[in-house]
Short mmCIF file of C-alpha atoms in Angstrom, two decimals:
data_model
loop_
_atom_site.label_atom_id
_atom_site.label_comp_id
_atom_site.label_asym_id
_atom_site.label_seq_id
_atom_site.Cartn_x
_atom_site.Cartn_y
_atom_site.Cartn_z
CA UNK A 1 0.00 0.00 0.00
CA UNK A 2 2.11 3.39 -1.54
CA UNK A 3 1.50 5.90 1.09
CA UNK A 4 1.09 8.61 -1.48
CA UNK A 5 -2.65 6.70 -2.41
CA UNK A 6 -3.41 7.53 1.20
CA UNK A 7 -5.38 10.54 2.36
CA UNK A 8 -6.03 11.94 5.55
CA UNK A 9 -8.78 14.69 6.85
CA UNK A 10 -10.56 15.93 10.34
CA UNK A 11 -14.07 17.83 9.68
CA UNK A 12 -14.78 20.87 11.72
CA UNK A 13 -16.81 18.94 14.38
CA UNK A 14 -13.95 15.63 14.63
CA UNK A 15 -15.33 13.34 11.80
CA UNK A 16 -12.03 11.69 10.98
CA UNK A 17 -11.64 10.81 7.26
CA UNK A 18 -9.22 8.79 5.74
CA UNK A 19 -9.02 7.20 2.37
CA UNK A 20 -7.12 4.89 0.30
CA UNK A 21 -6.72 5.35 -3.42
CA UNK A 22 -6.63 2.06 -6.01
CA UNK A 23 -6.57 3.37 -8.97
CA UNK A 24 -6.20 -0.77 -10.90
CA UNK A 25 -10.01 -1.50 -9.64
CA UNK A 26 -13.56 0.06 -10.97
CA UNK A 27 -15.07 -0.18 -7.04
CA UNK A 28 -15.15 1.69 -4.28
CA UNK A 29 -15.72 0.83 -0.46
CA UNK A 30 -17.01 3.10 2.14
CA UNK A 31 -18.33 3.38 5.37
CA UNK A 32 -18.55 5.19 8.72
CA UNK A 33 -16.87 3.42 12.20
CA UNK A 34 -18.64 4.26 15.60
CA UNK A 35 -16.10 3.83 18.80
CA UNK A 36 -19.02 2.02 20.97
CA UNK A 37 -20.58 -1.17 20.89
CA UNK A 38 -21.68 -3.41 23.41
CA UNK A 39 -18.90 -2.86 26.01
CA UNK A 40 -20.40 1.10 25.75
CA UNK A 41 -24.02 -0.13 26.94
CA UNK A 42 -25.83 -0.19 30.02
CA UNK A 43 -26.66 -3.63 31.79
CA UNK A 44 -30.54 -2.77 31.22
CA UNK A 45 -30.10 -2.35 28.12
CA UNK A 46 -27.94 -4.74 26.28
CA UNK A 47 -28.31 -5.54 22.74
CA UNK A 48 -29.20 -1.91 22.10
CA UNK A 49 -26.48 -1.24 19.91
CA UNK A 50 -26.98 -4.15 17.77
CA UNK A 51 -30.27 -3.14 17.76
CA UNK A 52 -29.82 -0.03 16.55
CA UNK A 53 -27.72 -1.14 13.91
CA UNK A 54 -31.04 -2.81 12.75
CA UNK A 55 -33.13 -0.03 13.05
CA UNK A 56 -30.75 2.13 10.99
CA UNK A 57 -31.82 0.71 7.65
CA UNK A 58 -35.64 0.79 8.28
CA UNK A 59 -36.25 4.01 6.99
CA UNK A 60 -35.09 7.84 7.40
CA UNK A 61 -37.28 10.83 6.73
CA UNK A 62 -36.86 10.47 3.17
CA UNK A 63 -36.29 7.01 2.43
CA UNK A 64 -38.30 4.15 3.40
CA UNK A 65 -36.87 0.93 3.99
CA UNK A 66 -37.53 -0.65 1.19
CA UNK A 67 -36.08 2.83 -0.65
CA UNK A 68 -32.87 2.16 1.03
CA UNK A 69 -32.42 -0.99 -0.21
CA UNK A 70 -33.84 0.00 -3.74
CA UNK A 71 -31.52 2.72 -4.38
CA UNK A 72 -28.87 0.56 -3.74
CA UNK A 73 -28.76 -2.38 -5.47
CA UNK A 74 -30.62 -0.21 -8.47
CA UNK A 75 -26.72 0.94 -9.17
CA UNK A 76 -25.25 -2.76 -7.98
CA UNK A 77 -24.06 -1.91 -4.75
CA UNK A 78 -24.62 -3.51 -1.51
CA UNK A 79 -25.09 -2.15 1.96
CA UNK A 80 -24.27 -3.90 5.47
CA UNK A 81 -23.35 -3.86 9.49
CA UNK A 82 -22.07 -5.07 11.79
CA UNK A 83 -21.91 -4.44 15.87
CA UNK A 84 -18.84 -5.56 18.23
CA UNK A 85 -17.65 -5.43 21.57
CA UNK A 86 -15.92 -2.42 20.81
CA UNK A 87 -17.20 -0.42 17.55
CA UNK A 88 -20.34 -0.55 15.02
CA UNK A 89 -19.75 -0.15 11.43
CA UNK A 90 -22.16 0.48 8.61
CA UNK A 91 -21.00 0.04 5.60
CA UNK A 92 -21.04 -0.10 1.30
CA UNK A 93 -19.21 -1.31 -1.75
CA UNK A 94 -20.50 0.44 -5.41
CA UNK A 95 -18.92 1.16 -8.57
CA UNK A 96 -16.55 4.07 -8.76
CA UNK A 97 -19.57 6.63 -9.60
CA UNK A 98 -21.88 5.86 -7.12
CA UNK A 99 -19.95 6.92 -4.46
CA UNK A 100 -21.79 10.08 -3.73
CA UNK A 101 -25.18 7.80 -3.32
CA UNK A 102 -23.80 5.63 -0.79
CA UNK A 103 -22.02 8.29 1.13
CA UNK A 104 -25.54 9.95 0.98
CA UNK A 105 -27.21 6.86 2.01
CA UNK A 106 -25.09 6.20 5.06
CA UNK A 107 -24.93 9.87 6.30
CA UNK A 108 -28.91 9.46 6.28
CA UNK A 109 -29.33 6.79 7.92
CA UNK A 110 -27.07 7.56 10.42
CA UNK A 111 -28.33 11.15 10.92
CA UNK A 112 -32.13 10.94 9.93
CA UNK A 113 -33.55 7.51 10.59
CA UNK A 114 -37.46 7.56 11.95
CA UNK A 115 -37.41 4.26 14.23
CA UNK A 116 -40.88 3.89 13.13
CA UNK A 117 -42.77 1.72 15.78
CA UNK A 118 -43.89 -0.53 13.51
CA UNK A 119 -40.65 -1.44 12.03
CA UNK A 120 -39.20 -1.26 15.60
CA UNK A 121 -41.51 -4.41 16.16
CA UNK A 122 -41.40 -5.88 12.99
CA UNK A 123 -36.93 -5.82 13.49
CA UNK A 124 -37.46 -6.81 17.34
CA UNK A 125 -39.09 -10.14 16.23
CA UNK A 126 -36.23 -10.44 13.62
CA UNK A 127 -33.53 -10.08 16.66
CA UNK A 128 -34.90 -12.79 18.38
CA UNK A 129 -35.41 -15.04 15.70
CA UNK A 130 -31.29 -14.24 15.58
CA UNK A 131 -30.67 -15.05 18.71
CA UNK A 132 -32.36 -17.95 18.41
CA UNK A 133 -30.57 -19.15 15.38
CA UNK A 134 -27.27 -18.30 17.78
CA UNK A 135 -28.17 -20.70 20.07
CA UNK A 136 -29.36 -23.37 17.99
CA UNK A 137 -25.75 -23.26 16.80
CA UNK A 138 -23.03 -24.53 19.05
CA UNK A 139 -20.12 -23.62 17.80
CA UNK A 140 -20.83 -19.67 17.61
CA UNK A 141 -22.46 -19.39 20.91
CA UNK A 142 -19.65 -21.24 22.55
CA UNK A 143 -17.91 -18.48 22.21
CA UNK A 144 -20.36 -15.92 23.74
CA UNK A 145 -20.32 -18.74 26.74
CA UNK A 146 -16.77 -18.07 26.82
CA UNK A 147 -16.42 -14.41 26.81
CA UNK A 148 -18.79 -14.48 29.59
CA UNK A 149 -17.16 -16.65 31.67
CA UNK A 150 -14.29 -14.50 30.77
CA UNK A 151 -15.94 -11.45 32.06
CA UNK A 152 -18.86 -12.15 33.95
CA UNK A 153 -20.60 -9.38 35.37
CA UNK A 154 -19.35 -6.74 33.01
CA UNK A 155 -20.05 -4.89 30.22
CA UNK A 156 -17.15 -6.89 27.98
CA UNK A 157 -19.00 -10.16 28.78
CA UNK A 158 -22.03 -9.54 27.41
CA UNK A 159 -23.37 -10.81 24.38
CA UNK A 160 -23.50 -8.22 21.45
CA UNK A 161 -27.25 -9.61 20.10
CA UNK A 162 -28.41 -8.80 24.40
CA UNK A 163 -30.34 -11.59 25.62
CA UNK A 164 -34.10 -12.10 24.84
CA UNK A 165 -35.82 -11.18 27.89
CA UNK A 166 -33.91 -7.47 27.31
CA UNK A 167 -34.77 -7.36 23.83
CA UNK A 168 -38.57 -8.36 24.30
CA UNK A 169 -38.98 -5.11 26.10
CA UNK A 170 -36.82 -2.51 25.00
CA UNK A 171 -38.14 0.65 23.99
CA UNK A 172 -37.63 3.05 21.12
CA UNK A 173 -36.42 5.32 23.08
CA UNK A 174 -33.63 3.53 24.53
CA UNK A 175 -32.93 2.62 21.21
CA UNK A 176 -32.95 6.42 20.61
CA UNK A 177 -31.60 7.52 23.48
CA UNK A 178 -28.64 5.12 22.82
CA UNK A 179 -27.76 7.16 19.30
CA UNK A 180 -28.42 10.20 21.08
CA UNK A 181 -25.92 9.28 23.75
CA UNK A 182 -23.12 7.78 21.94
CA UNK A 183 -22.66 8.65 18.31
CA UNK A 184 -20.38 11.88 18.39
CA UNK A 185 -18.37 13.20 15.33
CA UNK A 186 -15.46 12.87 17.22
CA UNK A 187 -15.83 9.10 18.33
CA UNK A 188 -16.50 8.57 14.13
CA UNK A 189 -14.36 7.32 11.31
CA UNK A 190 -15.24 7.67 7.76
CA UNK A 191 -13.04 5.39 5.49
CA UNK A 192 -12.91 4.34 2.24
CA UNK A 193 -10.68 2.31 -0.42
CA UNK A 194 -10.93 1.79 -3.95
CA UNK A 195 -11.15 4.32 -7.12
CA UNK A 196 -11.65 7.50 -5.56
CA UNK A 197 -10.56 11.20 -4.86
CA UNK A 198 -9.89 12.09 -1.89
CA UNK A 199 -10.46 15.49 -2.00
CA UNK A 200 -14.33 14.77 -3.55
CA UNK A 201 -14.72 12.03 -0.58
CA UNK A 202 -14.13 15.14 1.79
CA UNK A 203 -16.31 17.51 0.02
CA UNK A 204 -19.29 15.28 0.18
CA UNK A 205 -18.43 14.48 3.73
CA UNK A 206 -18.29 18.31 4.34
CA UNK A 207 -21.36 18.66 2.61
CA UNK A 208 -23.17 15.27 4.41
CA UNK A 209 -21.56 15.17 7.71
CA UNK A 210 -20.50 18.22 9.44
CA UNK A 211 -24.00 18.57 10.86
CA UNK A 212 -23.64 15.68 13.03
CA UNK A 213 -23.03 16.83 16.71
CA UNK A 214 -19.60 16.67 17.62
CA UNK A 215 -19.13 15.24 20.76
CA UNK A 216 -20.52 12.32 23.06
CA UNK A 217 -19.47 11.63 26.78
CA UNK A 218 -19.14 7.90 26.54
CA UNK A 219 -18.14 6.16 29.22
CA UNK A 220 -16.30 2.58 29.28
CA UNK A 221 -16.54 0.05 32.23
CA UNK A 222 -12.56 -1.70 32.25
CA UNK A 223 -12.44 -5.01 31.03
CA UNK A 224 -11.36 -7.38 34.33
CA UNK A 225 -10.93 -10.80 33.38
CA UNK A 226 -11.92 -13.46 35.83
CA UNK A 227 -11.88 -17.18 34.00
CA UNK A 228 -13.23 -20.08 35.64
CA UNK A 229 -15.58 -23.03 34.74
CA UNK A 230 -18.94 -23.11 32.87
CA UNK A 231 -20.19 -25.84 31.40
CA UNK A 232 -24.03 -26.93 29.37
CA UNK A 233 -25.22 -30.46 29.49
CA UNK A 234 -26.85 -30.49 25.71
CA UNK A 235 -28.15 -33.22 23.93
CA UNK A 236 -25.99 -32.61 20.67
CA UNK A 237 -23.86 -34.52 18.87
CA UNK A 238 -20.53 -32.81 20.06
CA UNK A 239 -18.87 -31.37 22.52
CA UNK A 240 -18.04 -28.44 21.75
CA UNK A 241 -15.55 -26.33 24.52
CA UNK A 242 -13.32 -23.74 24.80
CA UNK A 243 -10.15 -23.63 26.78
CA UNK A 244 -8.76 -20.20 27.54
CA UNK A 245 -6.54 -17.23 29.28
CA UNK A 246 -6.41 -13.74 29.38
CA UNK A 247 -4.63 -12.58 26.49
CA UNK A 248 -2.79 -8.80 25.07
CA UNK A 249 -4.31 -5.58 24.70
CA UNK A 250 -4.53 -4.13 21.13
CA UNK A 251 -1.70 -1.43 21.90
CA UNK A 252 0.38 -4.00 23.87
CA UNK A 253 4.39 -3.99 22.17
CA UNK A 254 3.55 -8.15 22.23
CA UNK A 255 0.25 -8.28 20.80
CA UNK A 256 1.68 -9.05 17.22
CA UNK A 257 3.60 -12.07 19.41
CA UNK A 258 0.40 -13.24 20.63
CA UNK A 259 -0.94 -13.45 17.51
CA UNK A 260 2.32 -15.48 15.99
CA UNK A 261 2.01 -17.97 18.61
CA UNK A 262 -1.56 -18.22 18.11
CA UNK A 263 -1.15 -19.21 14.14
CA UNK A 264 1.52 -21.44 15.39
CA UNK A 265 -0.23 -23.11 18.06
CA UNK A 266 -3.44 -23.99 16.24
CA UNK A 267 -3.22 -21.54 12.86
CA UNK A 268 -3.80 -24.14 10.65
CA UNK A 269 -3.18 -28.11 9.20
CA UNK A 270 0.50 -27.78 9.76
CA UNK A 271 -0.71 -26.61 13.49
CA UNK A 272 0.82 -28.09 16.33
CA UNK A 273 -2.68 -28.37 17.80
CA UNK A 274 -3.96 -29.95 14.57
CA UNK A 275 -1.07 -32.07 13.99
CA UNK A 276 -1.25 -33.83 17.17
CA UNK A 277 -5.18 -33.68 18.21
CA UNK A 278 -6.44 -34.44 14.93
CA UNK A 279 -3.98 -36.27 13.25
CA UNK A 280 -2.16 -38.13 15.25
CA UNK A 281 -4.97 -39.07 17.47
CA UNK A 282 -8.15 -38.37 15.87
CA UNK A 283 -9.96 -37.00 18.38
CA UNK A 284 -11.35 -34.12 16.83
CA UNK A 285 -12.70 -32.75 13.25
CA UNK A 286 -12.24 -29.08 13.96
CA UNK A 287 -9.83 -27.83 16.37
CA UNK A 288 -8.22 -23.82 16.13
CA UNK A 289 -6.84 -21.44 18.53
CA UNK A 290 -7.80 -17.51 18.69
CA UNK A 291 -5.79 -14.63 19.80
CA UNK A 292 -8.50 -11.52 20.32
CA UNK A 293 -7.42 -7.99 21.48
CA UNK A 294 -10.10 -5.28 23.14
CA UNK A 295 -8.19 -1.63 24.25
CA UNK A 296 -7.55 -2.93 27.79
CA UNK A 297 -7.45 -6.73 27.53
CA UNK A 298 -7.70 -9.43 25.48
CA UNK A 299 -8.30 -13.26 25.18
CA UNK A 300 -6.08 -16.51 24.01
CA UNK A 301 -7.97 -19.75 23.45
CA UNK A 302 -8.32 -22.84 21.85
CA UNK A 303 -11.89 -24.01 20.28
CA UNK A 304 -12.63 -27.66 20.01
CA UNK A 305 -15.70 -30.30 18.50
CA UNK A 306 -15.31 -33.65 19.54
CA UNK A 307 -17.38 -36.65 20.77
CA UNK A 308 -18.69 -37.74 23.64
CA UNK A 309 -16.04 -40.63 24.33
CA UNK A 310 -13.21 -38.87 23.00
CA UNK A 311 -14.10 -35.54 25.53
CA UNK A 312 -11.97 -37.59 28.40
CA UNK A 313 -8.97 -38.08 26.41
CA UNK A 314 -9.13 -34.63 24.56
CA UNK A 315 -9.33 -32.28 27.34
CA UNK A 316 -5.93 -33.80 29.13
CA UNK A 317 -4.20 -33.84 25.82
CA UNK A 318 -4.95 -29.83 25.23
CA UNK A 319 -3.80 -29.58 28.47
CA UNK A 320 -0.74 -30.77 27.83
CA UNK A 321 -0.32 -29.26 24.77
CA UNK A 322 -0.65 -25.56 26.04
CA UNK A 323 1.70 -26.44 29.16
CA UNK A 324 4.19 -27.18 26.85
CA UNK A 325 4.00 -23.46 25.23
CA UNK A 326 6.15 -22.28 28.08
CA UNK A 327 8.87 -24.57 26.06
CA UNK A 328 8.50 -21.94 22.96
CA UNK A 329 8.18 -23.10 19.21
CA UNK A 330 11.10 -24.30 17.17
CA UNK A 331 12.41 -21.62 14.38
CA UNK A 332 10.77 -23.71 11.67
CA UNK A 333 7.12 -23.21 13.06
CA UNK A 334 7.64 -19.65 14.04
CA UNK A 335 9.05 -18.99 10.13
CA UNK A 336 5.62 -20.76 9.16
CA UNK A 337 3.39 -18.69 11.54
CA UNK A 338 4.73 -15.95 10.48
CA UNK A 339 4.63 -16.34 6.40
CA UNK A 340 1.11 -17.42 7.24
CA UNK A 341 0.11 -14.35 8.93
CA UNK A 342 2.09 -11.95 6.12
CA UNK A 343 0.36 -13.65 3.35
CA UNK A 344 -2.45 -13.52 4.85
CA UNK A 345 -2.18 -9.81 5.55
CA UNK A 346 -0.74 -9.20 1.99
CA UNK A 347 -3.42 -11.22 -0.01
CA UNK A 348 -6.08 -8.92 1.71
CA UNK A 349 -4.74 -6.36 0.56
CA UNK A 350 -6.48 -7.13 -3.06
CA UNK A 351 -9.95 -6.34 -1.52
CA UNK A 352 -11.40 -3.16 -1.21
CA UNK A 353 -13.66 -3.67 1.78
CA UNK A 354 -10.60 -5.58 3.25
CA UNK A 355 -8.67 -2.28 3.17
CA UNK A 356 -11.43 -0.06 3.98
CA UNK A 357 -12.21 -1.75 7.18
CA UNK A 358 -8.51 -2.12 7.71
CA UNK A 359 -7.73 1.79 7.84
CA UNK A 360 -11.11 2.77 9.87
CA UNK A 361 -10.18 0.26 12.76
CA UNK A 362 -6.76 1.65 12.89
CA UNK A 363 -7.81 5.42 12.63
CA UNK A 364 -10.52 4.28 15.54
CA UNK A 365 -7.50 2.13 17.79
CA UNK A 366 -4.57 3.79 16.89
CA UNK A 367 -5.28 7.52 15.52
CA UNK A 368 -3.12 6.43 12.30
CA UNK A 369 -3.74 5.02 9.21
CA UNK A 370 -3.04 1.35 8.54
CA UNK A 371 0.45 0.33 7.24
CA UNK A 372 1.18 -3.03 6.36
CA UNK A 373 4.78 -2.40 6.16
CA UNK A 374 4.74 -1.81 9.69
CA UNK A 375 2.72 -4.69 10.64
CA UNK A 376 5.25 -6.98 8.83
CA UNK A 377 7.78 -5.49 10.24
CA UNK A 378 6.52 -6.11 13.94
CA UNK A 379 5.58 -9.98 12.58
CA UNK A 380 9.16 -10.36 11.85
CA UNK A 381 10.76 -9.11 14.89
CA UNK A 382 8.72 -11.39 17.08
CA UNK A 383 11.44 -14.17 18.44
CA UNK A 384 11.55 -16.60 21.44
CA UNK A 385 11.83 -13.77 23.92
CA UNK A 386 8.71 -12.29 22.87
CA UNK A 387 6.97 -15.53 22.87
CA UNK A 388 8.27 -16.10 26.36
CA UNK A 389 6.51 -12.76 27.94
CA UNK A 390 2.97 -13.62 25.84
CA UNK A 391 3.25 -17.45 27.78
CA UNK A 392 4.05 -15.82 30.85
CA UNK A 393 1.34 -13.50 30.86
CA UNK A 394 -1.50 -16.19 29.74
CA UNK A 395 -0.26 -17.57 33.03
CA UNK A 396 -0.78 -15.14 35.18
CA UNK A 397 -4.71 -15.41 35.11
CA UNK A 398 -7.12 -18.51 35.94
CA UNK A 399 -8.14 -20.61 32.61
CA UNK A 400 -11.54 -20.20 31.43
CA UNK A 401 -13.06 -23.90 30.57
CA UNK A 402 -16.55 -23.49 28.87
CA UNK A 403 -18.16 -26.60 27.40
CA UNK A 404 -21.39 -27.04 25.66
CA UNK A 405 -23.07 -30.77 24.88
CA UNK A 406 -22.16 -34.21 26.45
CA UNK A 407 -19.41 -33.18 28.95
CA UNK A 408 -19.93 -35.52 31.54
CA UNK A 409 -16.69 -37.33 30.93
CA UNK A 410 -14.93 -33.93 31.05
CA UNK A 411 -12.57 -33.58 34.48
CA UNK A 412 -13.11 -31.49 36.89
CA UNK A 413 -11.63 -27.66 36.92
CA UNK A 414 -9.32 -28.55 39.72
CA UNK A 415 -7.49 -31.34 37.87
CA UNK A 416 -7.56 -29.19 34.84
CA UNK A 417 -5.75 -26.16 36.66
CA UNK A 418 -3.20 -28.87 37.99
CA UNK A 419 -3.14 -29.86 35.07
CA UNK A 420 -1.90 -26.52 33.30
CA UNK A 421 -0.09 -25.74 36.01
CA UNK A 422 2.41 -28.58 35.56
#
C-alpha cells in the first residue's frame, strides 16, 4: 500500500476521514466506524447497539426501507453492518460513480432515521429469531459462553445480540436515546478504499456530515478478566468447549507475538494443535486457537468439537499441549506462523472492503492510518523472547473452561488447573 494513495482529513466537528486510493479497480468501499458497541451499553439495556444497527436501515425521513435498499442495489451496490464489543460499522461497496449515493445513504441513515414503531416491532421479532438461530448453533455461541465466563458481570462479557428477555422489552427510546448518547463526530471514522478522490470524498463528507453533533461523553466500564468453569449439558452430537486465558491488549508492544504464537499453536493443518489432536490421534474434526485484542485486555484460546467418548482423552491432551508453550516453538514453526500471517495480511490487501475496514479500525484504535509495512515489520521481529513474555502473561490469570453438549466425561476444573499448572 504506496502511502502517497493515502489521504487523511478531520471535519470541523472531529469526523475523521481517511481514504485509500486504487486506482487498478472500478469499485469503491465506504463506510462510517462508531467507537461504541456493546462494552459502551448499560446492563438494562444490552443488545441496544446491535439493535440499533437494525433499526438504521428501516427508513429515514426520506427514504423508506424498502427505498434504502432499492436505491442501492438499483446501481449494484450492496449495503451492510455489523456491531462488536468495541465499535459498530455500517458500511457499502459500489462502482466508482456511485460513491456520492452511498455516502448519501449512510450519512442518512445515520443522521435521519425515523425508528418507526412498527418497524421497531417488525426488526425486534427479527432479533430474536437471531438469537435464536445463535443458540441453535453450538459452535458460535460457545464463544459468547466463553467471553462471559471471561468477564462475567461486566459490560465486555455480554453478548453483542443482548439476551431475549432485554430485547422483548426494550423501547424506542432507549434505542434512541442510545444514538443520542453515543454517536459523536469525534468518536467517528469515515473510510474508504478503492477508485476514488480524496479530496471529492471530503467535500461530500463536508457537505453530508459536518452537521452531526460533535461530541458524546461515553463512558467505558474496564475489562477485568476473571476465568473459571462453565459448562451446558446439551443433547448434541458434540462437545463443543473452549479452553482459555487472558490474552494482550490491542496497543500492547507483544500483541503481534500473541498473535504469531496463536497461528503457530493452532493456525492451521500444519498446526501443532492440529497435527497432534487431529492427526495423530483423531480425536477431533475441527480444532483452532484464537488470539482476540479489546483496548484494555484481550483473550487466548483454543476451540474444540469432539465426541462424547473422546471428551476424556481430549481435554488432558490440550492440556498438555498448552503447558508445553512455556517450552516456545522451534524456528521452523515460528518462520511458518509468520509467512502465514504476512500472506495472509498481503493477499487482503487485493480487496477493497478488506482495506477499507482495515484503515477505519486503525484510525478508531490507533489515531493512524493502517500500514502493512509496519505490521510486517513487527511480525518479523517477534522471536523466542517475545513468545516467552505472551506465555508468561496467559499464566498469570485462571483458565476459562466453557463446554457445551455431552461433557460428563470432562474432568473437573481442579485437575484441569493442575493440570496446566504442571
Amino acid at each position: 500500500m504506496a502511502k502517497d494513495n493515502v489521504g487523511l482529513a478531520t471535519l470541523s466537528n472531529g469526523l475523521r476521514i481517511v481514504t485509500d486510493r486504487i486506482d487498478t479497480v472500478a469499485t469503491v468501499s465506504l463506510g462510517l466506524w462508531v467507537d461504541v458497541g456493546t462494552r459502551h451499553e448499560p446492563a438494562a439495556v444490552n443488545g441496544v447497539a446491535h439493535f440499533l444497527e437494525h433499526m438504521a436501515f428501516k427508513g429515514t425521513k426520506r427514504r423508506t426501507a424498502l427505498a434504502i435498499a432499492e436505491e442501492i442495489e438499483a446501481v449494484g451496490g450492496h449495503l451492510n453492518a455489523y456491531t462488536s464489543r468495541e465499535s459498530t460499522a455500517y458500511y457499502a461497496k459500489v462502482l466508482k460513480e456511485d460513491v456520492g449515493l452511498a455516502l448519501d445513504i449512510l450519512a442518512d441513515i445515520l443522521q435521519h432515521s425515523t425508528f418507526e414503531p412498527a418497524e421497531l416491532e417488525r426488526e425486534r421479532t427479527v432479533i430474536l429469531q437471531e438469537i435464536g438461530q445463535a443458540n441453535d448453533t453450538p459452535d458460535d455461541i460457545i464463544f459468547d459462553y466463553f467471553q462471559e465466563r471471561a468477564f462475567p458481570d461486566q459490560a465486555m462479557g455480554r453478548p453483542v445480540l443482548g439476551r431475549p428477555d432485554i430485547i422483548k422489552k426494550l423501547s424506542r427510546k432507549s434505542v434512541v436515546s442510545y444514538l443520542e448518547n453515543h454517536y459523536g463526530a469525534s468518536r467517528m471514522v469515515l473510510s474508504a478504499a478503492g477508485n476514488l478522490d480524496h479530496d471529492r470524498i471530503v467535500d461530500m463528507a463536508e457537505t453530508l456530515l459536518s452537521g452531526m453533533p460533535a461530541e458524546r461523553a461515553v463512558s467505558t466500564e474496564p475489562a477485568r478478566y476473571v476465568g473459571g468453569d462453565l459448562r451446558e449439558d446439551r443433547d448434541l452430537e458434540q462437545l463443543h468447549l473452549v479452553l482459555g486465558f487472558p490474552g494482550l491488549p490491542l496497543c500492547d508492544p507483544d500483541y503481534y507475538a500473541g498473535a504469531v504464537l496463536s497461528t503457530a499453536f493452532g493456525g492451521g493443518m500444519s498446526s501443532r494443535l492440529f497435527q497432534e489432536v487431529r492427526e495423530k490421534r483423531g480425536l477431533v474434526y475441527a480444532i483452532s486457537s484464537f488470539s482476540h485484542g479489546y483496548r484494555d485486555g484481550g483473550l487466548f484460546g483454543v476451540y474444540a468439537g469432539t465426541g462424547e467418548d473422546e471428551a476424556a482423552e481430549l481435554l488432558p491432551v490440550l492440556c498438555d499441549e498448552t503447558a508445553k508453550l512455556a517450552d516456545g516453538f522451534k524456528e521452523v514453526e515460528l518462520a511458518r506462523a509468520k509467512a502465514q500471517m504476512k500472506a495472509g495480511l498481503l493477499m487482503s490487501l487485493e480487496s477493497t472492503s478488506a482495506r477499507c475496514e482495515q484503515m477505519a479500525q486503525y484510525m478508531l484504535i490507533y489515531g493512524r492510518p493502517f500500514d502493512p509495512d509496519d505490521i510486517v515489520r513487527r511480525i518479523d521481529a517477534v522471536d523466542d523472547a517475545a513468545i516467552a513474555r505472551v506465555v508468561a502473561s496467559w499464566r498469570s490469570g485462571p483458565p476459562t473452561l466453557v463446554a457445551l453438549g455431552p461433557g460428563g466425561k470432562l474432568d473437573d476444573f481442579a485437575r484441569l488447573e493442575a493440570r496446566l499448572a504442571g
